[in-house]
């Protein structure tokens, strides 16, 4: 292709020299130019290898390729409108279009962003989901265009960059069933004369980054996974209970399954199994919104579901991954307000309690003798909230006003009483009432002394 470029440019240069047109030849000695121009047509046709004019033309072509401004001047006004450049490089096509004063097609512009991928388009496609990663899509979004279509168009543009692929070719590499015409219409919007709005630069940076690194996910394999049995309903009920959120009805679990499907495969929602394929645009949009708003506990539970799904299929890859936004010199944005609005807690009081105690801390405090009232007052919730949490943790709740068994050392209590300490002394030592001490001693089988008496061992001493 490069040699074809050189031959075409050389022919243009030679034609200009023969016609006596003014072109830049200052690097070539005058005597050489004179010798070249004095050649007969027969010599140039019969012995082109030794033709001085052919050598001058090739030299001028190579020099022009190394200097874009010089090439533009050489081509300007010398390319007939009917000329076709299908066998030439993208770089020459762009230069010819510029010399004609015409705009290049948007596809050609995307194709010419960067050099060809060193390992081929198919290898880059294995590193790309059919829909670009959500964090990248959020930054490259096009107002007024459906987010799912934008995500697909962006991945298509990243794959096309530096290649000779058409939109249909790129979609086929990504396993997408979208209409190429729809995707093409979106990619046209990526180009802008305003550098601040031009999205082709970050796309070029992303494509170059993917060509240069090894990525942890093989999306070509992920695209073929059978996800029809993803997240059974009974498991979702258990997850929502542990995360303290409403499990919802049919639409919610369909959205959650669709979310997991997008994590695992990176495919367009329309390619999801029939059981949870979106029934309308709002379904797909709701699933994408969930990604940005998942509470940490629920997100961890869902990641575990997806991770187990991969492990069962012998795939040792992370569930989710995306290139760092720093590739395009961006910073991530986290919207906690959106997260709390989309996922309100099912039991607000329990959520309030968690700001004071984790479940494990609550159980430990109770087993160490703290009462329901003390724990409820500390966490600023009702006693019933503490009681329900303990019950779910499998802890037997003590009856009201029951002895605080865990807070009293039975051995110390019995020894102290037998060596003469009174009920009042022991109650003060253990921080409880005399009745609590007396009841504990009776439960240990220790006979109580009449009030005002001491053991003989102390009386004799």
Short mmCIF file of C-alpha atoms in Angstrom, two decimals:
data_model
loop_
_atom_site.label_atom_id
_atom_site.label_comp_id
_atom_site.label_asym_id
_atom_site.label_seq_id
_atom_site.Cartn_x
_atom_site.Cartn_y
_atom_site.Cartn_z
CA UNK A 1 0.00 0.00 0.00
CA UNK A 2 2.85 2.38 0.81
CA UNK A 3 4.54 1.58 -2.50
CA UNK A 4 1.26 2.29 -4.32
CA UNK A 5 1.12 5.67 -2.56
CA UNK A 6 4.69 6.45 -3.68
CA UNK A 7 4.00 5.43 -7.29
CA UNK A 8 0.88 7.63 -7.46
CA UNK A 9 2.60 10.67 -5.97
CA UNK A 10 5.63 10.11 -8.22
CA UNK A 11 3.42 10.06 -11.35
CA UNK A 12 1.81 13.34 -10.26
CA UNK A 13 5.25 14.91 -9.69
CA UNK A 14 6.59 13.70 -13.05
CA UNK A 15 3.53 14.99 -14.91
CA UNK A 16 4.00 18.41 -13.25
CA UNK A 17 7.70 18.52 -14.21
CA UNK A 18 7.00 17.64 -17.86
CA UNK A 19 4.35 20.35 -18.03
CA UNK A 20 6.82 22.85 -16.59
CA UNK A 21 4.70 23.54 -13.52
CA UNK A 22 6.28 25.12 -10.46
CA UNK A 23 6.85 22.46 -7.81
CA UNK A 24 9.31 22.20 -4.95
CA UNK A 25 12.48 20.52 -6.30
CA UNK A 26 15.15 22.41 -4.37
CA UNK A 27 16.61 19.18 -2.92
CA UNK A 28 17.45 17.81 -6.38
CA UNK A 29 20.56 19.07 -8.28
CA UNK A 30 19.83 21.17 -11.37
CA UNK A 31 21.97 18.93 -13.59
CA UNK A 32 19.91 15.87 -12.54
CA UNK A 33 16.68 17.69 -13.32
CA UNK A 34 18.03 18.75 -16.70
CA UNK A 35 19.06 15.19 -17.54
CA UNK A 36 15.68 13.84 -16.45
CA UNK A 37 13.68 16.33 -18.47
CA UNK A 38 15.77 15.67 -21.58
CA UNK A 39 14.81 11.99 -21.70
CA UNK A 40 12.66 10.83 -24.57
CA UNK A 41 9.30 9.19 -23.98
CA UNK A 42 10.70 5.97 -25.46
CA UNK A 43 13.40 5.73 -22.81
CA UNK A 44 10.92 6.29 -20.01
CA UNK A 45 8.61 3.63 -21.39
CA UNK A 46 11.20 0.99 -22.37
CA UNK A 47 13.75 1.31 -19.57
CA UNK A 48 11.91 2.78 -16.53
CA UNK A 49 14.41 1.28 -14.08
CA UNK A 50 17.21 3.48 -15.42
CA UNK A 51 15.09 6.51 -16.18
CA UNK A 52 16.35 9.64 -14.43
CA UNK A 53 12.88 11.14 -14.57
CA UNK A 54 11.40 8.09 -12.79
CA UNK A 55 14.09 8.39 -10.11
CA UNK A 56 13.37 12.11 -9.67
CA UNK A 57 9.64 11.40 -9.36
CA UNK A 58 10.21 8.70 -6.71
CA UNK A 59 12.55 11.02 -4.81
CA UNK A 60 10.02 13.84 -4.83
CA UNK A 61 7.30 11.39 -3.66
CA UNK A 62 9.35 10.16 -0.70
CA UNK A 63 10.25 13.71 0.29
CA UNK A 64 6.60 14.78 0.07
CA UNK A 65 5.43 11.87 2.24
CA UNK A 66 7.82 13.04 4.95
CA UNK A 67 6.42 16.60 4.84
CA UNK A 68 2.63 16.98 4.94
CA UNK A 69 2.66 20.63 3.83
CA UNK A 70 4.88 19.80 0.87
CA UNK A 71 2.60 16.91 -0.10
CA UNK A 72 -0.49 19.11 0.07
CA UNK A 73 1.13 21.69 -2.25
CA UNK A 74 2.13 18.97 -4.69
CA UNK A 75 -1.37 17.45 -4.79
CA UNK A 76 -3.36 20.68 -4.80
CA UNK A 77 -5.16 21.17 -8.10
CA UNK A 78 -3.53 18.09 -9.64
CA UNK A 79 -6.04 15.38 -8.64
CA UNK A 80 -8.90 14.87 -11.13
CA UNK A 81 -12.36 14.62 -9.51
CA UNK A 82 -12.85 11.15 -10.99
CA UNK A 83 -9.70 9.70 -9.40
CA UNK A 84 -10.31 6.74 -7.05
CA UNK A 85 -7.98 5.89 -4.18
CA UNK A 86 -9.40 2.60 -2.92
CA UNK A 87 -6.00 0.84 -3.13
CA UNK A 88 -4.19 3.56 -1.20
CA UNK A 89 -3.54 4.22 2.47
CA UNK A 90 -5.94 6.09 4.72
CA UNK A 91 -3.30 8.77 5.23
CA UNK A 92 -3.13 9.50 1.50
CA UNK A 93 -6.93 9.48 1.20
CA UNK A 94 -7.15 12.11 3.94
CA UNK A 95 -4.48 14.26 2.32
CA UNK A 96 -6.14 14.03 -1.10
CA UNK A 97 -9.48 15.05 0.44
CA UNK A 98 -7.83 17.98 2.17
CA UNK A 99 -6.06 19.07 -1.02
CA UNK A 100 -9.44 19.06 -2.77
CA UNK A 101 -10.91 21.16 0.03
CA UNK A 102 -13.48 18.48 0.86
CA UNK A 103 -14.32 16.80 4.14
CA UNK A 104 -13.50 13.16 4.68
CA UNK A 105 -16.21 10.66 5.50
CA UNK A 106 -16.68 10.15 9.22
CA UNK A 107 -15.76 6.47 8.83
CA UNK A 108 -12.49 7.40 7.14
CA UNK A 109 -11.79 9.88 9.91
CA UNK A 110 -12.24 7.18 12.56
CA UNK A 111 -10.18 4.68 10.56
CA UNK A 112 -7.30 7.15 10.33
CA UNK A 113 -7.17 8.07 14.02
CA UNK A 114 -4.21 5.85 14.89
CA UNK A 115 -1.87 3.33 13.24
CA UNK A 116 -3.30 -0.16 12.61
CA UNK A 117 -3.53 -2.44 15.68
CA UNK A 118 -0.26 -4.39 15.89
CA UNK A 119 -2.02 -7.71 16.54
CA UNK A 120 -5.06 -7.17 14.32
CA UNK A 121 -8.63 -6.03 14.86
CA UNK A 122 -9.76 -9.44 16.10
CA UNK A 123 -7.36 -9.30 19.04
CA UNK A 124 -8.58 -5.82 20.00
CA UNK A 125 -12.18 -7.08 19.76
CA UNK A 126 -11.41 -9.72 22.42
CA UNK A 127 -10.56 -6.87 24.79
CA UNK A 128 -13.75 -4.91 24.05
CA UNK A 129 -17.31 -5.50 25.25
CA UNK A 130 -20.02 -5.00 22.63
CA UNK A 131 -21.14 -2.03 24.74
CA UNK A 132 -18.41 0.23 26.03
CA UNK A 133 -17.80 0.16 29.79
CA UNK A 134 -20.36 2.24 31.75
CA UNK A 135 -17.82 4.65 33.25
CA UNK A 136 -16.42 5.42 29.79
CA UNK A 137 -19.87 5.66 28.23
CA UNK A 138 -20.95 8.15 30.89
CA UNK A 139 -18.08 10.46 29.88
CA UNK A 140 -18.51 9.99 26.12
CA UNK A 141 -22.29 10.24 26.16
CA UNK A 142 -24.14 12.08 23.41
CA UNK A 143 -27.15 14.09 24.65
CA UNK A 144 -30.42 13.20 22.98
CA UNK A 145 -29.27 9.70 22.00
CA UNK A 146 -30.25 6.45 23.72
CA UNK A 147 -27.51 5.39 26.14
CA UNK A 148 -27.57 1.73 25.03
CA UNK A 149 -27.09 2.69 21.39
CA UNK A 150 -24.34 5.15 22.33
CA UNK A 151 -22.50 2.45 24.30
CA UNK A 152 -22.60 0.14 21.27
CA UNK A 153 -21.53 2.88 18.86
CA UNK A 154 -18.60 3.82 21.07
CA UNK A 155 -17.28 0.25 21.19
CA UNK A 156 -17.68 0.06 17.41
CA UNK A 157 -15.68 3.28 16.97
CA UNK A 158 -12.90 2.05 19.27
CA UNK A 159 -12.62 -1.16 17.24
CA UNK A 160 -12.66 0.66 13.86
CA UNK A 161 -9.90 3.12 14.87
CA UNK A 162 -6.78 2.47 12.78
CA UNK A 163 -8.38 -0.40 10.81
CA UNK A 164 -10.16 -0.77 7.47
CA UNK A 165 -13.29 -2.23 9.09
CA UNK A 166 -16.76 -0.99 8.20
CA UNK A 167 -19.44 -0.56 10.84
CA UNK A 168 -20.96 -3.90 9.86
CA UNK A 169 -17.55 -5.61 10.12
CA UNK A 170 -16.90 -4.14 13.56
CA UNK A 171 -20.33 -5.13 14.89
CA UNK A 172 -19.76 -8.69 13.64
CA UNK A 173 -16.41 -8.83 15.49
CA UNK A 174 -18.19 -7.67 18.66
CA UNK A 175 -20.97 -10.22 18.29
CA UNK A 176 -23.59 -7.48 18.10
CA UNK A 177 -26.86 -7.82 16.21
CA UNK A 178 -27.56 -4.08 15.99
CA UNK A 179 -28.35 -2.42 12.68
CA UNK A 180 -25.07 -1.01 11.26
CA UNK A 181 -26.91 2.01 9.86
CA UNK A 182 -28.17 3.02 13.30
CA UNK A 183 -24.68 2.66 14.75
CA UNK A 184 -23.16 4.62 11.86
CA UNK A 185 -25.56 7.50 12.43
CA UNK A 186 -24.41 7.73 16.06
CA UNK A 187 -20.70 7.56 15.30
CA UNK A 188 -21.14 10.56 13.00
CA UNK A 189 -21.95 12.60 16.10
CA UNK A 190 -18.58 11.81 17.69
CA UNK A 191 -16.72 14.25 15.48
CA UNK A 192 -16.88 17.98 16.22
CA UNK A 193 -14.92 21.02 15.07
CA UNK A 194 -14.82 22.17 18.69
CA UNK A 195 -11.85 20.39 20.38
CA UNK A 196 -13.74 20.40 23.67
CA UNK A 197 -16.63 18.43 22.14
CA UNK A 198 -14.62 16.18 19.84
CA UNK A 199 -14.89 12.64 21.21
CA UNK A 200 -12.54 11.05 18.69
CA UNK A 201 -9.43 11.88 20.72
CA UNK A 202 -10.37 9.87 23.84
CA UNK A 203 -11.54 7.05 21.56
CA UNK A 204 -8.12 7.05 19.87
CA UNK A 205 -6.37 7.04 23.26
CA UNK A 206 -8.50 4.14 24.45
CA UNK A 207 -7.86 2.07 21.31
CA UNK A 208 -4.10 2.69 21.59
CA UNK A 209 -4.18 1.69 25.26
CA UNK A 210 -6.00 -1.57 24.54
CA UNK A 211 -3.47 -2.46 21.84
CA UNK A 212 -0.60 -1.90 24.27
CA UNK A 213 -1.83 -3.83 27.36
CA UNK A 214 -3.00 -7.29 28.31
CA UNK A 215 -6.56 -7.11 29.61
CA UNK A 216 -7.95 -9.52 32.26
CA UNK A 217 -11.22 -10.37 30.46
CA UNK A 218 -11.71 -12.26 27.19
CA UNK A 219 -14.94 -10.70 25.95
CA UNK A 220 -15.06 -12.94 22.89
CA UNK A 221 -15.57 -15.89 25.26
CA UNK A 222 -17.88 -13.95 27.59
CA UNK A 223 -20.19 -13.04 24.70
CA UNK A 224 -21.08 -16.72 24.18
CA UNK A 225 -22.04 -17.56 27.81
CA UNK A 226 -25.48 -19.06 28.44
CA UNK A 227 -26.96 -16.84 31.17
CA UNK A 228 -30.52 -18.19 31.14
CA UNK A 229 -30.22 -19.62 34.70
CA UNK A 230 -28.60 -16.50 36.17
CA UNK A 231 -29.70 -15.61 39.76
CA UNK A 232 -32.62 -17.84 40.84
CA UNK A 233 -35.51 -16.00 42.51
CA UNK A 234 -35.04 -17.63 45.93
CA UNK A 235 -31.42 -16.49 46.06
CA UNK A 236 -32.45 -12.93 45.22
CA UNK A 237 -34.89 -12.95 48.16
CA UNK A 238 -32.10 -14.01 50.54
CA UNK A 239 -29.74 -11.37 49.12
CA UNK A 240 -32.27 -8.57 49.47
CA UNK A 241 -32.99 -9.62 53.06
CA UNK A 242 -29.31 -9.57 53.99
CA UNK A 243 -28.82 -6.21 52.27
CA UNK A 244 -31.94 -4.76 53.94
CA UNK A 245 -33.62 -3.62 50.73
CA UNK A 246 -37.02 -4.35 49.18
CA UNK A 247 -36.81 -7.39 46.92
CA UNK A 248 -39.54 -5.93 44.73
CA UNK A 249 -41.61 -7.91 42.28
CA UNK A 250 -41.03 -9.17 38.76
CA UNK A 251 -39.56 -5.99 37.22
CA UNK A 252 -36.89 -5.62 39.92
CA UNK A 253 -35.44 -9.11 39.61
CA UNK A 254 -35.51 -8.82 35.79
CA UNK A 255 -33.49 -5.62 36.08
CA UNK A 256 -31.03 -7.25 38.49
CA UNK A 257 -30.55 -10.22 36.16
CA UNK A 258 -30.08 -7.88 33.22
CA UNK A 259 -27.50 -5.96 35.25
CA UNK A 260 -25.57 -9.17 35.98
CA UNK A 261 -25.83 -10.13 32.30
CA UNK A 262 -24.25 -6.84 31.26
CA UNK A 263 -21.46 -7.28 33.83
CA UNK A 264 -20.68 -10.79 32.65
CA UNK A 265 -20.98 -10.45 28.86
CA UNK A 266 -20.86 -6.74 27.97
CA UNK A 267 -23.57 -7.43 25.39
CA UNK A 268 -26.49 -5.23 24.37
CA UNK A 269 -29.63 -5.87 26.53
CA UNK A 270 -31.54 -7.08 23.45
CA UNK A 271 -29.24 -10.12 23.36
CA UNK A 272 -30.15 -11.20 26.92
CA UNK A 273 -32.10 -14.45 27.50
CA UNK A 274 -35.81 -14.14 26.86
CA UNK A 275 -36.69 -14.54 30.56
CA UNK A 276 -35.25 -11.15 31.48
CA UNK A 277 -34.78 -9.40 28.15
CA UNK A 278 -35.99 -5.79 28.51
CA UNK A 279 -39.58 -5.34 27.39
CA UNK A 280 -39.10 -1.66 26.65
CA UNK A 281 -36.39 1.02 26.62
CA UNK A 282 -37.24 1.95 30.21
CA UNK A 283 -36.34 -1.57 31.40
CA UNK A 284 -32.85 -1.38 29.90
CA UNK A 285 -32.34 2.15 31.21
CA UNK A 286 -33.43 1.10 34.72
CA UNK A 287 -30.91 -1.75 34.73
CA UNK A 288 -28.11 0.61 33.68
CA UNK A 289 -29.13 3.11 36.39
CA UNK A 290 -28.84 0.36 39.00
CA UNK A 291 -25.14 -0.01 38.17
CA UNK A 292 -24.47 3.56 39.27
CA UNK A 293 -26.55 3.36 42.45
CA UNK A 294 -25.94 -0.04 44.05
CA UNK A 295 -25.39 0.15 47.82
CA UNK A 296 -22.02 -1.39 48.75
CA UNK A 297 -23.56 -4.41 50.52
CA UNK A 298 -25.85 -5.26 47.62
CA UNK A 299 -23.07 -4.71 45.10
CA UNK A 300 -20.85 -7.15 47.00
CA UNK A 301 -23.61 -9.77 47.07
CA UNK A 302 -24.23 -9.47 43.32
CA UNK A 303 -20.52 -9.63 42.54
CA UNK A 304 -20.37 -12.88 44.50
CA UNK A 305 -23.25 -14.29 42.41
CA UNK A 306 -21.48 -13.35 39.18
CA UNK A 307 -18.12 -14.63 40.42
CA UNK A 308 -19.63 -18.00 41.33
CA UNK A 309 -21.27 -18.13 37.89
CA UNK A 310 -17.85 -17.74 36.23
CA UNK A 311 -16.12 -20.22 38.54
CA UNK A 312 -18.71 -22.89 37.77
CA UNK A 313 -17.78 -22.49 34.11
CA UNK A 314 -14.05 -22.66 34.70
CA UNK A 315 -13.41 -18.97 33.96
CA UNK A 316 -10.78 -17.44 36.24
CA UNK A 317 -11.41 -13.79 35.43
CA UNK A 318 -12.70 -10.81 37.39
CA UNK A 319 -16.42 -10.19 36.99
CA UNK A 320 -15.93 -6.58 35.94
CA UNK A 321 -13.04 -4.53 34.64
CA UNK A 322 -12.54 -1.36 32.68
CA UNK A 323 -9.47 0.64 31.60
CA UNK A 324 -8.63 3.51 33.97
CA UNK A 325 -10.22 6.81 33.07
CA UNK A 326 -6.78 8.39 33.36
CA UNK A 327 -6.13 7.00 29.87
CA UNK A 328 -8.28 9.91 28.67
CA UNK A 329 -7.16 12.21 31.49
CA UNK A 330 -10.48 12.08 33.32
CA UNK A 331 -11.36 11.59 36.99
CA UNK A 332 -14.14 9.29 38.24
CA UNK A 333 -17.35 10.75 39.66
CA UNK A 334 -19.28 9.04 42.46
CA UNK A 335 -22.84 10.16 43.14
CA UNK A 336 -23.88 8.91 46.58
CA UNK A 337 -27.07 10.96 46.49
CA UNK A 338 -28.32 9.05 43.46
CA UNK A 339 -27.41 5.76 45.12
CA UNK A 340 -29.46 6.51 48.26
CA UNK A 341 -32.47 7.68 46.24
CA UNK A 342 -32.62 4.59 44.04
CA UNK A 343 -32.02 2.10 46.87
CA UNK A 344 -33.85 3.39 50.00
CA UNK A 345 -33.38 1.04 52.99
CA UNK A 346 -36.22 -1.36 53.64
CA UNK A 347 -35.89 -0.75 57.42
CA UNK A 348 -34.47 2.72 58.10
CA UNK A 349 -34.11 2.05 61.84
CA UNK A 350 -31.89 -0.95 61.16
CA UNK A 351 -29.79 1.15 58.81
CA UNK A 352 -29.41 3.73 61.59
CA UNK A 353 -28.32 0.99 63.99
CA UNK A 354 -25.58 -0.09 61.55
CA UNK A 355 -23.93 3.30 61.87
CA UNK A 356 -23.21 2.36 65.53
CA UNK A 357 -22.86 -1.44 65.51
CA UNK A 358 -22.11 -4.06 62.92
CA UNK A 359 -24.10 -7.28 63.36
CA UNK A 360 -21.09 -9.03 64.90
CA UNK A 361 -20.42 -6.16 67.31
CA UNK A 362 -24.07 -6.11 68.40
CA UNK A 363 -24.08 -9.84 69.14
CA UNK A 364 -20.82 -9.57 71.08
CA UNK A 365 -22.08 -6.64 73.17
CA UNK A 366 -25.28 -8.48 74.05
CA UNK A 367 -23.49 -11.70 74.97
CA UNK A 368 -21.19 -9.68 77.20
CA UNK A 369 -24.17 -8.62 79.27
CA UNK A 370 -25.51 -5.39 77.84
CA UNK A 371 -29.30 -5.22 77.85
CA UNK A 372 -31.60 -4.57 74.93
CA UNK A 373 -32.40 -1.15 76.36
CA UNK A 374 -28.75 -0.15 76.69
CA UNK A 375 -27.99 -1.25 73.13
CA UNK A 376 -31.11 0.45 71.76
CA UNK A 377 -30.31 3.72 73.53
CA UNK A 378 -26.73 3.66 72.23
CA UNK A 379 -27.85 3.03 68.63
CA UNK A 380 -30.82 5.43 68.89
CA UNK A 381 -33.35 2.77 67.84
CA UNK A 382 -36.12 0.84 69.53
CA UNK A 383 -35.51 -2.33 71.53
CA UNK A 384 -37.57 -4.32 69.03
CA UNK A 385 -35.01 -3.52 66.29
CA UNK A 386 -32.18 -4.92 68.42
CA UNK A 387 -34.28 -7.93 69.35
CA UNK A 388 -35.08 -8.79 65.70
CA UNK A 389 -31.46 -8.48 64.62
CA UNK A 390 -30.30 -10.77 67.45
CA UNK A 391 -33.03 -13.27 66.61
CA UNK A 392 -31.94 -13.37 62.94
CA UNK A 393 -28.36 -13.93 64.13
CA UNK A 394 -29.51 -17.00 66.08
CA UNK A 395 -29.00 -15.44 69.53
CA UNK A 396 -31.50 -16.36 72.24
CA UNK A 397 -32.86 -13.15 73.69
CA UNK A 398 -33.02 -13.07 77.49
CA UNK A 399 -36.39 -12.46 79.13
CA UNK A 400 -36.93 -8.94 80.44
CA UNK A 401 -35.12 -8.28 83.75
CA UNK A 402 -33.31 -11.62 83.52
CA UNK A 403 -29.90 -11.92 85.24
CA UNK A 404 -27.04 -10.68 83.11
CA UNK A 405 -25.27 -14.00 83.11
CA UNK A 406 -22.44 -13.13 80.79
CA UNK A 407 -21.43 -10.12 82.89
CA UNK A 408 -20.88 -12.10 86.10
CA UNK A 409 -18.02 -14.51 86.63
CA UNK A 410 -19.71 -17.43 88.41
CA UNK A 411 -16.49 -18.73 89.96
CA UNK A 412 -15.55 -15.35 91.41
CA UNK A 413 -19.09 -14.80 92.63
CA UNK A 414 -19.26 -18.14 94.45
CA UNK A 415 -15.77 -17.81 95.96
CA UNK A 416 -16.44 -14.28 97.15
CA UNK A 417 -19.70 -15.23 98.82
CA UNK A 418 -18.26 -18.33 100.53
CA UNK A 419 -15.36 -16.30 101.92
CA UNK A 420 -17.65 -13.76 103.53
CA UNK A 421 -18.65 -11.09 100.99
CA UNK A 422 -22.21 -9.92 101.42
CA UNK A 423 -24.83 -9.71 98.67
CA UNK A 424 -24.42 -5.93 98.72
CA UNK A 425 -20.63 -6.21 98.34
CA UNK A 426 -20.95 -8.58 95.38
CA UNK A 427 -23.69 -6.51 93.74
CA UNK A 428 -21.43 -3.45 93.93
CA UNK A 429 -18.47 -5.40 92.53
CA UNK A 430 -20.37 -6.78 89.53
CA UNK A 431 -22.47 -3.70 88.86
CA UNK A 432 -25.89 -5.27 89.35
CA UNK A 433 -28.62 -5.55 92.00
CA UNK A 434 -28.56 -7.77 95.14
CA UNK A 435 -31.50 -9.75 93.78
CA UNK A 436 -29.50 -10.56 90.66
CA UNK A 437 -26.60 -11.83 92.82
CA UNK A 438 -28.95 -13.90 95.02
CA UNK A 439 -30.66 -15.47 92.00
CA UNK A 440 -27.33 -16.30 90.42
CA UNK A 441 -26.04 -17.97 93.62
CA UNK A 442 -29.23 -20.05 93.88
CA UNK A 443 -28.80 -21.16 90.25
CA UNK A 444 -25.26 -22.30 91.16
CA UNK A 445 -26.59 -24.37 94.11
CA UNK A 446 -25.05 -22.12 96.78
CA UNK A 447 -27.22 -21.89 99.97
CA UNK A 448 -27.79 -18.30 101.07
CA UNK A 449 -26.89 -17.22 104.62
CA UNK A 450 -29.36 -15.44 106.84
CA UNK A 451 -28.87 -11.70 106.65
CA UNK A 452 -26.24 -10.31 109.02
CA UNK A 453 -24.22 -13.55 109.36
CA UNK A 454 -20.71 -14.40 108.14
CA UNK A 455 -18.98 -17.75 107.45
CA UNK A 456 -17.28 -19.29 110.47
CA UNK A 457 -13.94 -19.40 108.69
CA UNK A 458 -13.92 -15.59 108.74
CA UNK A 459 -15.38 -15.25 112.22
CA UNK A 460 -12.55 -17.37 113.69
CA UNK A 461 -9.91 -15.40 111.81
#
